PDB file of C-alpha atoms in Angstrom:
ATOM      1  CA  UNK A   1      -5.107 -14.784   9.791  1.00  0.00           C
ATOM      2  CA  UNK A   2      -2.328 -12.155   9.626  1.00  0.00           C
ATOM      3  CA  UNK A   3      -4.846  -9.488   9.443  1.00  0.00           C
ATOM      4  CA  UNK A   4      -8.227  -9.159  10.755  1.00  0.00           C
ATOM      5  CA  UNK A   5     -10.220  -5.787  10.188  1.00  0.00           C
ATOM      6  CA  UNK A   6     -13.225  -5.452  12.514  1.00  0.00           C
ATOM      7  CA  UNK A   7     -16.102  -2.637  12.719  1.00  0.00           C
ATOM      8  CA  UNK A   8     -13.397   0.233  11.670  1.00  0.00           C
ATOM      9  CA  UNK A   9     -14.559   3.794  10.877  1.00  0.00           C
ATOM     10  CA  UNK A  10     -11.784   5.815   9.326  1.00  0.00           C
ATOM     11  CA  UNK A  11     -11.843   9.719   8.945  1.00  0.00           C
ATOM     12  CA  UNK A  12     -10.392  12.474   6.848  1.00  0.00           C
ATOM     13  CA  UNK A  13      -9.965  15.796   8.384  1.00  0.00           C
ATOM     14  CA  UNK A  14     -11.609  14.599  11.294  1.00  0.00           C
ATOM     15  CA  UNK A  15     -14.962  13.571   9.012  1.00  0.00           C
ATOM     16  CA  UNK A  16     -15.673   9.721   8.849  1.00  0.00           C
ATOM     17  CA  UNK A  17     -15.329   8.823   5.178  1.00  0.00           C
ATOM     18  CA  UNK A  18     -16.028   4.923   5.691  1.00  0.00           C
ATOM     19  CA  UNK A  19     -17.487   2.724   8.706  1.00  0.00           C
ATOM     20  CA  UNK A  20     -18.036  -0.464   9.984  1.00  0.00           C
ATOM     21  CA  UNK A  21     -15.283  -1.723   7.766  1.00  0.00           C
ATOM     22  CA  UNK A  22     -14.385  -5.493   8.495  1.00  0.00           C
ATOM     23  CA  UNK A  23     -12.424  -8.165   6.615  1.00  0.00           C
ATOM     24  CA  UNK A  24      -9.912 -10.987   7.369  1.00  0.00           C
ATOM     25  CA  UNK A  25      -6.517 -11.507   5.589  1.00  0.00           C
ATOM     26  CA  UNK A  26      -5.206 -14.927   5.494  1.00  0.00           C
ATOM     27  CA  UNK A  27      -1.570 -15.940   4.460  1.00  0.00           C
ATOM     28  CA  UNK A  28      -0.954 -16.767   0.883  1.00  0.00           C
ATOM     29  CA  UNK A  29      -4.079 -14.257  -0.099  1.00  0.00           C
ATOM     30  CA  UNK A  30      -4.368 -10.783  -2.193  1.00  0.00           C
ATOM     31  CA  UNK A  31      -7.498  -8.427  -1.161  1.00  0.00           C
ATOM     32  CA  UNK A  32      -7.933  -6.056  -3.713  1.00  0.00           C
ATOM     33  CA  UNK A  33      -9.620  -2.671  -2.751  1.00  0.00           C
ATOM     34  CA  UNK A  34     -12.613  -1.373  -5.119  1.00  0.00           C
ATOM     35  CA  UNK A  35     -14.342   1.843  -5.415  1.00  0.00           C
ATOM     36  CA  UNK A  36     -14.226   4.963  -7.161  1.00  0.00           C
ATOM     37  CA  UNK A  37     -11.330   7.448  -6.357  1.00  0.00           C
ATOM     38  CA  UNK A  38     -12.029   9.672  -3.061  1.00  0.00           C
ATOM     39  CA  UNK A  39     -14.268   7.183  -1.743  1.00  0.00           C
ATOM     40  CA  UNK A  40     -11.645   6.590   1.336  1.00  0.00           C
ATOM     41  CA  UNK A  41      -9.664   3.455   0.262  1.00  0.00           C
ATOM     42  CA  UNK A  42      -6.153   5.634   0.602  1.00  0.00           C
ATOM     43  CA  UNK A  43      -7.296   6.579   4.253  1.00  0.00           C
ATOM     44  CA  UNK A  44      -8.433   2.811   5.004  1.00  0.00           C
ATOM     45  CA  UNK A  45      -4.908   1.603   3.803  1.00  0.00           C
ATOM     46  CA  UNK A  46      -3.305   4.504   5.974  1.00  0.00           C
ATOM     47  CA  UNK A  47      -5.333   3.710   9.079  1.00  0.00           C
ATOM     48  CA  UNK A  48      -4.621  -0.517   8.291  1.00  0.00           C
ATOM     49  CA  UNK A  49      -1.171   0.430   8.769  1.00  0.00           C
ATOM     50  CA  UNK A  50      -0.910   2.453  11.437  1.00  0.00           C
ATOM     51  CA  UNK A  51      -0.067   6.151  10.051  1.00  0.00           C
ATOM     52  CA  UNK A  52      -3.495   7.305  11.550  1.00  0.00           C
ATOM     53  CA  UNK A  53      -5.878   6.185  14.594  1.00  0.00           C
ATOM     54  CA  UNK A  54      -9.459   4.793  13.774  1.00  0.00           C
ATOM     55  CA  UNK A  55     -12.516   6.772  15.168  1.00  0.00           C
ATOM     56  CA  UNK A  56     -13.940   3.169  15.679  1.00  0.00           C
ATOM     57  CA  UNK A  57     -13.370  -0.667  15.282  1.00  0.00           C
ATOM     58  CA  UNK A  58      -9.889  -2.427  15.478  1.00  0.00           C
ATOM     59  CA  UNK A  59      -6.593  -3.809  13.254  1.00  0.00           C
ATOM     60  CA  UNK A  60      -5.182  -6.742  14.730  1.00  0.00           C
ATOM     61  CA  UNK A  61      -1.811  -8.123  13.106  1.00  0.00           C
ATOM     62  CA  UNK A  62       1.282  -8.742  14.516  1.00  0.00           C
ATOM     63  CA  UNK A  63       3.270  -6.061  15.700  1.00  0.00           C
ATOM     64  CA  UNK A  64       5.765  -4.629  12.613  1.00  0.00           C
ATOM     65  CA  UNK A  65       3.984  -6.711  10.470  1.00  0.00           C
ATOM     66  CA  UNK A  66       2.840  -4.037   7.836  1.00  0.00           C
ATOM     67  CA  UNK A  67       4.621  -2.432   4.854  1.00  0.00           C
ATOM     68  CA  UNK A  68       2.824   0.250   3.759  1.00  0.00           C
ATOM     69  CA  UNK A  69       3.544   1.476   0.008  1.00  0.00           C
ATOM     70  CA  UNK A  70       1.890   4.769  -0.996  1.00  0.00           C
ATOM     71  CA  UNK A  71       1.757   7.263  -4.009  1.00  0.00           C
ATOM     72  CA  UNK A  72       4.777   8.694  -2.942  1.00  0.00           C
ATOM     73  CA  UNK A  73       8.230   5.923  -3.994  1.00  0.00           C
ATOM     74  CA  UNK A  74       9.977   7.493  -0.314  1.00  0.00           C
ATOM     75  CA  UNK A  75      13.033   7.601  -2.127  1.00  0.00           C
ATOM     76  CA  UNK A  76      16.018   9.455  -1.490  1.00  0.00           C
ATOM     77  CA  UNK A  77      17.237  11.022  -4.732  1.00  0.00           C
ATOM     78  CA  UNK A  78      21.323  11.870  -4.024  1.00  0.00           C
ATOM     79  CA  UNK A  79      21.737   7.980  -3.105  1.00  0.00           C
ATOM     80  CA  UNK A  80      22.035   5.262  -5.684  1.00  0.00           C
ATOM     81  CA  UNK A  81      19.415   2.380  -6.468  1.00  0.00           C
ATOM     82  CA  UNK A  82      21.392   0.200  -4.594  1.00  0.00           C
ATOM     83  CA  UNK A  83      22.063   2.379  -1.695  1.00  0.00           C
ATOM     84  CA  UNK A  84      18.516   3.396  -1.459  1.00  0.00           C
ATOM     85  CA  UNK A  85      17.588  -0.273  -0.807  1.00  0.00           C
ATOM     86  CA  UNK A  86      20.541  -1.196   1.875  1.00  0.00           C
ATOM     87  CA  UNK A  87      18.864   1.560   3.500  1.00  0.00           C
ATOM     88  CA  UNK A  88      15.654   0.362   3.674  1.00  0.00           C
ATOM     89  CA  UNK A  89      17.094  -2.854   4.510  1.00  0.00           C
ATOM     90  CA  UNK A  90      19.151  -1.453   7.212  1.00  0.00           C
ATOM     91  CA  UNK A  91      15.765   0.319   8.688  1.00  0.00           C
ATOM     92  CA  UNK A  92      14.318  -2.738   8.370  1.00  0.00           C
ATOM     93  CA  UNK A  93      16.350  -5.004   9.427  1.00  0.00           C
ATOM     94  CA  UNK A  94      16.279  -7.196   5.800  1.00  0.00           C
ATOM     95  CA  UNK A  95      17.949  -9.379   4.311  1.00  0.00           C
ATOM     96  CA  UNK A  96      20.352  -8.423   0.917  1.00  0.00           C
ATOM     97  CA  UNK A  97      19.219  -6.646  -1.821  1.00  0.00           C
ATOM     98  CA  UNK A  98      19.722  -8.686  -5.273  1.00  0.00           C
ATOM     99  CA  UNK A  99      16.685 -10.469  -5.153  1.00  0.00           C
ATOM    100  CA  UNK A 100      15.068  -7.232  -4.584  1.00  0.00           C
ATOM    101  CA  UNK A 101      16.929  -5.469  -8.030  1.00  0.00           C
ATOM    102  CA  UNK A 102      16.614  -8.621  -9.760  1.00  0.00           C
ATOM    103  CA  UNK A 103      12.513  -8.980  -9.194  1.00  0.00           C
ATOM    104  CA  UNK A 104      12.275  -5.806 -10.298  1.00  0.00           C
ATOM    105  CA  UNK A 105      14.442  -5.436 -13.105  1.00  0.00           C
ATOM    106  CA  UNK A 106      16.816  -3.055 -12.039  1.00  0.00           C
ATOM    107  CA  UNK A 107      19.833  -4.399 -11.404  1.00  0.00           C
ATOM    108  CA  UNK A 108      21.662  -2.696 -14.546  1.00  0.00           C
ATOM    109  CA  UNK A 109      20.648   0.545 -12.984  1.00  0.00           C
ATOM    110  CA  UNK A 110      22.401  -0.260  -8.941  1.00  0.00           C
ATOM    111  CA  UNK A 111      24.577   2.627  -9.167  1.00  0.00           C
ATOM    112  CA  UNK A 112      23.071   5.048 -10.639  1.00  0.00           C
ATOM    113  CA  UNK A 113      21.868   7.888  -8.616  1.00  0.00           C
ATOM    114  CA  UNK A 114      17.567   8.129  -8.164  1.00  0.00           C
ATOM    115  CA  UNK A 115      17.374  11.339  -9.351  1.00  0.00           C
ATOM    116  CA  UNK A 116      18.722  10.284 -12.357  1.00  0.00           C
ATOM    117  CA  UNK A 117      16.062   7.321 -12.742  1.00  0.00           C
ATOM    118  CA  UNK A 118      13.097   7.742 -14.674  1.00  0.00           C
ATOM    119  CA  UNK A 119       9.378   8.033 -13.073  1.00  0.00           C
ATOM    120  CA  UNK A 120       8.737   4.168 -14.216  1.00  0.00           C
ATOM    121  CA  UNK A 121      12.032   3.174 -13.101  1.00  0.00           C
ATOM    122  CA  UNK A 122      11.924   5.322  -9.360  1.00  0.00           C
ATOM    123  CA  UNK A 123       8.509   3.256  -9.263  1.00  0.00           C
ATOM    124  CA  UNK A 124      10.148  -0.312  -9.720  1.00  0.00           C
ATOM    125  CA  UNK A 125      12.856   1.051  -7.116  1.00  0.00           C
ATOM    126  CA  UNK A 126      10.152   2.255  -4.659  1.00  0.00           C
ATOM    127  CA  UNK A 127       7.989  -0.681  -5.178  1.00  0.00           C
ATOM    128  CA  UNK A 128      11.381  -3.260  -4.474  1.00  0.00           C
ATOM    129  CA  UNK A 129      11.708  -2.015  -1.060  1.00  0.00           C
ATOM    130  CA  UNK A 130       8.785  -3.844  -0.189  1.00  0.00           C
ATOM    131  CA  UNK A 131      10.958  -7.084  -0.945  1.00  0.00           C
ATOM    132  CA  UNK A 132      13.989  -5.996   1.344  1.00  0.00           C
ATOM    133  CA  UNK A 133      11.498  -5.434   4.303  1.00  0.00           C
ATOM    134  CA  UNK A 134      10.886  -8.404   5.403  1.00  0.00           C
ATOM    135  CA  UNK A 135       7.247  -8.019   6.276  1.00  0.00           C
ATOM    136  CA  UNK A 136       4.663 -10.169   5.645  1.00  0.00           C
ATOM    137  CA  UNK A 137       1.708  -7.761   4.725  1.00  0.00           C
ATOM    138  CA  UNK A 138       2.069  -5.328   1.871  1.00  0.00           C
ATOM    139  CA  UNK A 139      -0.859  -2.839   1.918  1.00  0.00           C
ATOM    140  CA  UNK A 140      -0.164  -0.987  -1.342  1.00  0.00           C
ATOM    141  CA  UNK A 141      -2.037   2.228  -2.492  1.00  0.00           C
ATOM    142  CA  UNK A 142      -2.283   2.767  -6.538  1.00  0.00           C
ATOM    143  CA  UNK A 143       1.295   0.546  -6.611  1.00  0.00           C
ATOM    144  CA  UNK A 144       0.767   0.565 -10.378  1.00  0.00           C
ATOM    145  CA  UNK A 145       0.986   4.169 -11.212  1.00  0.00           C
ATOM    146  CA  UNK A 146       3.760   5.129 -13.775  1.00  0.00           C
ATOM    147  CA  UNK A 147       4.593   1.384 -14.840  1.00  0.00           C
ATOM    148  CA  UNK A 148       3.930   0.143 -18.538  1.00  0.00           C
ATOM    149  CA  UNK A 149       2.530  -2.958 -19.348  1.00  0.00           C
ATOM    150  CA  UNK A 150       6.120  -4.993 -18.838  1.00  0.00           C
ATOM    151  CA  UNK A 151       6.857  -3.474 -15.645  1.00  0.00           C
ATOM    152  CA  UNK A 152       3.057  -4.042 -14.388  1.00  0.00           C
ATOM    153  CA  UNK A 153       4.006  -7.829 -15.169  1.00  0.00           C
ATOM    154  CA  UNK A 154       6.975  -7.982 -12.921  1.00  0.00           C
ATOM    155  CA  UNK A 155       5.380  -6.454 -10.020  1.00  0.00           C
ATOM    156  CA  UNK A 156       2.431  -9.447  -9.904  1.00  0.00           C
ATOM    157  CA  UNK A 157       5.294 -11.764 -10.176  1.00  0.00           C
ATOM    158  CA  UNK A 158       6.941 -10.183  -7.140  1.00  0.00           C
ATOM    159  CA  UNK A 159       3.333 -10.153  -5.475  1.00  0.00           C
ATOM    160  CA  UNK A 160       2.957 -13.348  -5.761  1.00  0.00           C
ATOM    161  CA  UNK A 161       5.795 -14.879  -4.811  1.00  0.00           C
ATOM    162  CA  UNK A 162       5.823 -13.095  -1.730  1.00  0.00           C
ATOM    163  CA  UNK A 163       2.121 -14.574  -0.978  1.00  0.00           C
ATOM    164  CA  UNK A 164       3.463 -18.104  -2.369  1.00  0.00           C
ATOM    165  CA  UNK A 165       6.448 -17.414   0.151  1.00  0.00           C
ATOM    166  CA  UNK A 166       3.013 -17.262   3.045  1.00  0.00           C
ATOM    167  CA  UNK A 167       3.010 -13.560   3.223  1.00  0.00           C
ATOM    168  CA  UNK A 168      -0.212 -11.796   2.033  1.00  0.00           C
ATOM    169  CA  UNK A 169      -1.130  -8.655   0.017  1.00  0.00           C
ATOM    170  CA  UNK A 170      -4.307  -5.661   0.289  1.00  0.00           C
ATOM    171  CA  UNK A 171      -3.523  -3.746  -2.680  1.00  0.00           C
ATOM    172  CA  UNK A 172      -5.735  -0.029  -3.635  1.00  0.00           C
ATOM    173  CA  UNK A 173      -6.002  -0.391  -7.270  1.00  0.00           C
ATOM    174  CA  UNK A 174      -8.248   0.165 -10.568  1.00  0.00           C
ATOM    175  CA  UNK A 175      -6.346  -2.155 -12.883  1.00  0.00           C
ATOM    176  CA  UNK A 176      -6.401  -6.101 -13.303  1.00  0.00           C
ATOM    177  CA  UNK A 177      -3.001  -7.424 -11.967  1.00  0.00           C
ATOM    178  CA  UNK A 178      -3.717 -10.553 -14.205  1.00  0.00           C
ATOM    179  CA  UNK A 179      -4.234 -13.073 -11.224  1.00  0.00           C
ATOM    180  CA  UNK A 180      -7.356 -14.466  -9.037  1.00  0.00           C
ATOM    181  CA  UNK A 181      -7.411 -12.413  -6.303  1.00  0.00           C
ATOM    182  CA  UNK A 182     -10.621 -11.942  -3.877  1.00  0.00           C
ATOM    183  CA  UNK A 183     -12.310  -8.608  -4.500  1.00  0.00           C
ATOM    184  CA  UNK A 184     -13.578  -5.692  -1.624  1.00  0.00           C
ATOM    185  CA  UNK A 185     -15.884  -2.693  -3.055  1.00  0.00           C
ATOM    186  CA  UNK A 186     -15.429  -0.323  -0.322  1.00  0.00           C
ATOM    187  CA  UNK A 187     -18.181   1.343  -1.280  1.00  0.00           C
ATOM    188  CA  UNK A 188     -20.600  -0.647   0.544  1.00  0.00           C
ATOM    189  CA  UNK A 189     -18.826   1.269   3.602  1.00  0.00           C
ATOM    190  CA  UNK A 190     -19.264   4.784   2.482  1.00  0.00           C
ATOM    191  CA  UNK A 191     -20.250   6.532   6.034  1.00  0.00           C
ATOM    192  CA  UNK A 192     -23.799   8.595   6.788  1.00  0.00           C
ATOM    193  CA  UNK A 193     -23.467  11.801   6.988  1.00  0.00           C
ATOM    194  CA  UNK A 194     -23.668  12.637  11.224  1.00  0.00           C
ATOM    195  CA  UNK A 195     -25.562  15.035  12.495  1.00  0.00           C
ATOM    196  CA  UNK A 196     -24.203  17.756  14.138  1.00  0.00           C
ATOM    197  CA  UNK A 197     -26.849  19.903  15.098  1.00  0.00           C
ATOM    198  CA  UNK A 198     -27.211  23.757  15.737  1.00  0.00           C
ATOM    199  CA  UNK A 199     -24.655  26.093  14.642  1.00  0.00           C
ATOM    200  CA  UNK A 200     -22.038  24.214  13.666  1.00  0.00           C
ATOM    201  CA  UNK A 201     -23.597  23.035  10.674  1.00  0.00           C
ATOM    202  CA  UNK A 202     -23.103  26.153   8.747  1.00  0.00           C
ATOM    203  CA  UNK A 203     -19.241  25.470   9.402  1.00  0.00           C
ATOM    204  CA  UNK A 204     -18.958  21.967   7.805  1.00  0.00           C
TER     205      UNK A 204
END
């Protein structure tokens, strides 16, 4: 397994949201995240890779073993597509970039600046840096958000040749990415309400 999830309560603003999470990822596999939005699957993906501690349970993986794609496409807008990516790669420590512009369609567009990009195409760009990492789990949150149909396309492809390549994927989304992938409804994890007790409660 290059993940393995085990008993993990997760919290926002200090409040559990989910608990008793636990799930294995093997190599080669995609885990798709369920559930309806604000159930928690944004903080489970944040906790998976690191960005905040648990209240309870474990993440084991390899050390530097996670890249973690979120709503944001953490680009930086005065640098060009291509410069944005040795960046990454240089943070990284990844290999070159073409494969990265090519999988996502944007090599026409390596010198132009980000700013100048448009919210599909600063999508593909954030969503190729995932390619120049070098790390085998991608734990992806909404990845799909701002890309038409065509774009949607190329970023399967690029999943899975990255799990065909033995790297895996746990990707937050609402939308079928048009191949078999096993399923998670988070749901089933939605935490009980604690009790608190006295006067605190009126403060929650």
């Amino acid at each position: 397994m290059v993940l393995n999830v085990s008993d993990l309560t997760v919290t926002r603003g200090g409040v559990p949201v989910l608990e008793g999470v636990r799930f294995a990822l093997a190599p080669g596999e995609v885990l798709l995240l369920r559930g309806p939005n604000g159930i928690g699957k944004t903080t489970l993906l944040r906790t998976i890779a690191g960005l905040q501690k648990p209240l309870e349970g474990q993440v084991a993986c390899a050390p530097d073993a996670i890249a973690y794609g979120a709503h944001a496409d953490g680009l930086k807008t005065v640098l060009t597509v291509a410069e944005n990516l040795e960046f990454w790669a240089g943070v990284y420590g990844g290999s070159g970039i073409e494969p990265a512009l090519a999988a996502f369609d944007i090599a026409a567009l390596r010198d132009r600046p980000a700013q100048n990009l448009s919210a599909g195409q600063k999508r593909r760009l954030g969503l190729a840096r995932l390619l120049v990492t070098g790390r085998p789990v991608w734990a992806l949150d909404e990845p799909t958000v701002s890309l038409d149909t065509s774009a949607v396309q190329l970023f399967a492809d690029a999943v899975k040749a990255h799990c065909d390549g033995g790297g895996a994927a746990l990707i937050a989304t609402h939308i079928d990415l048009g191949f078999a992938a096993r399923e998670l409804d988070v749901a089933q994890f939605r935490a009980v309400p604690r009790e608190t007790g006295g006067f605190d409660e009126a403060f929650l």
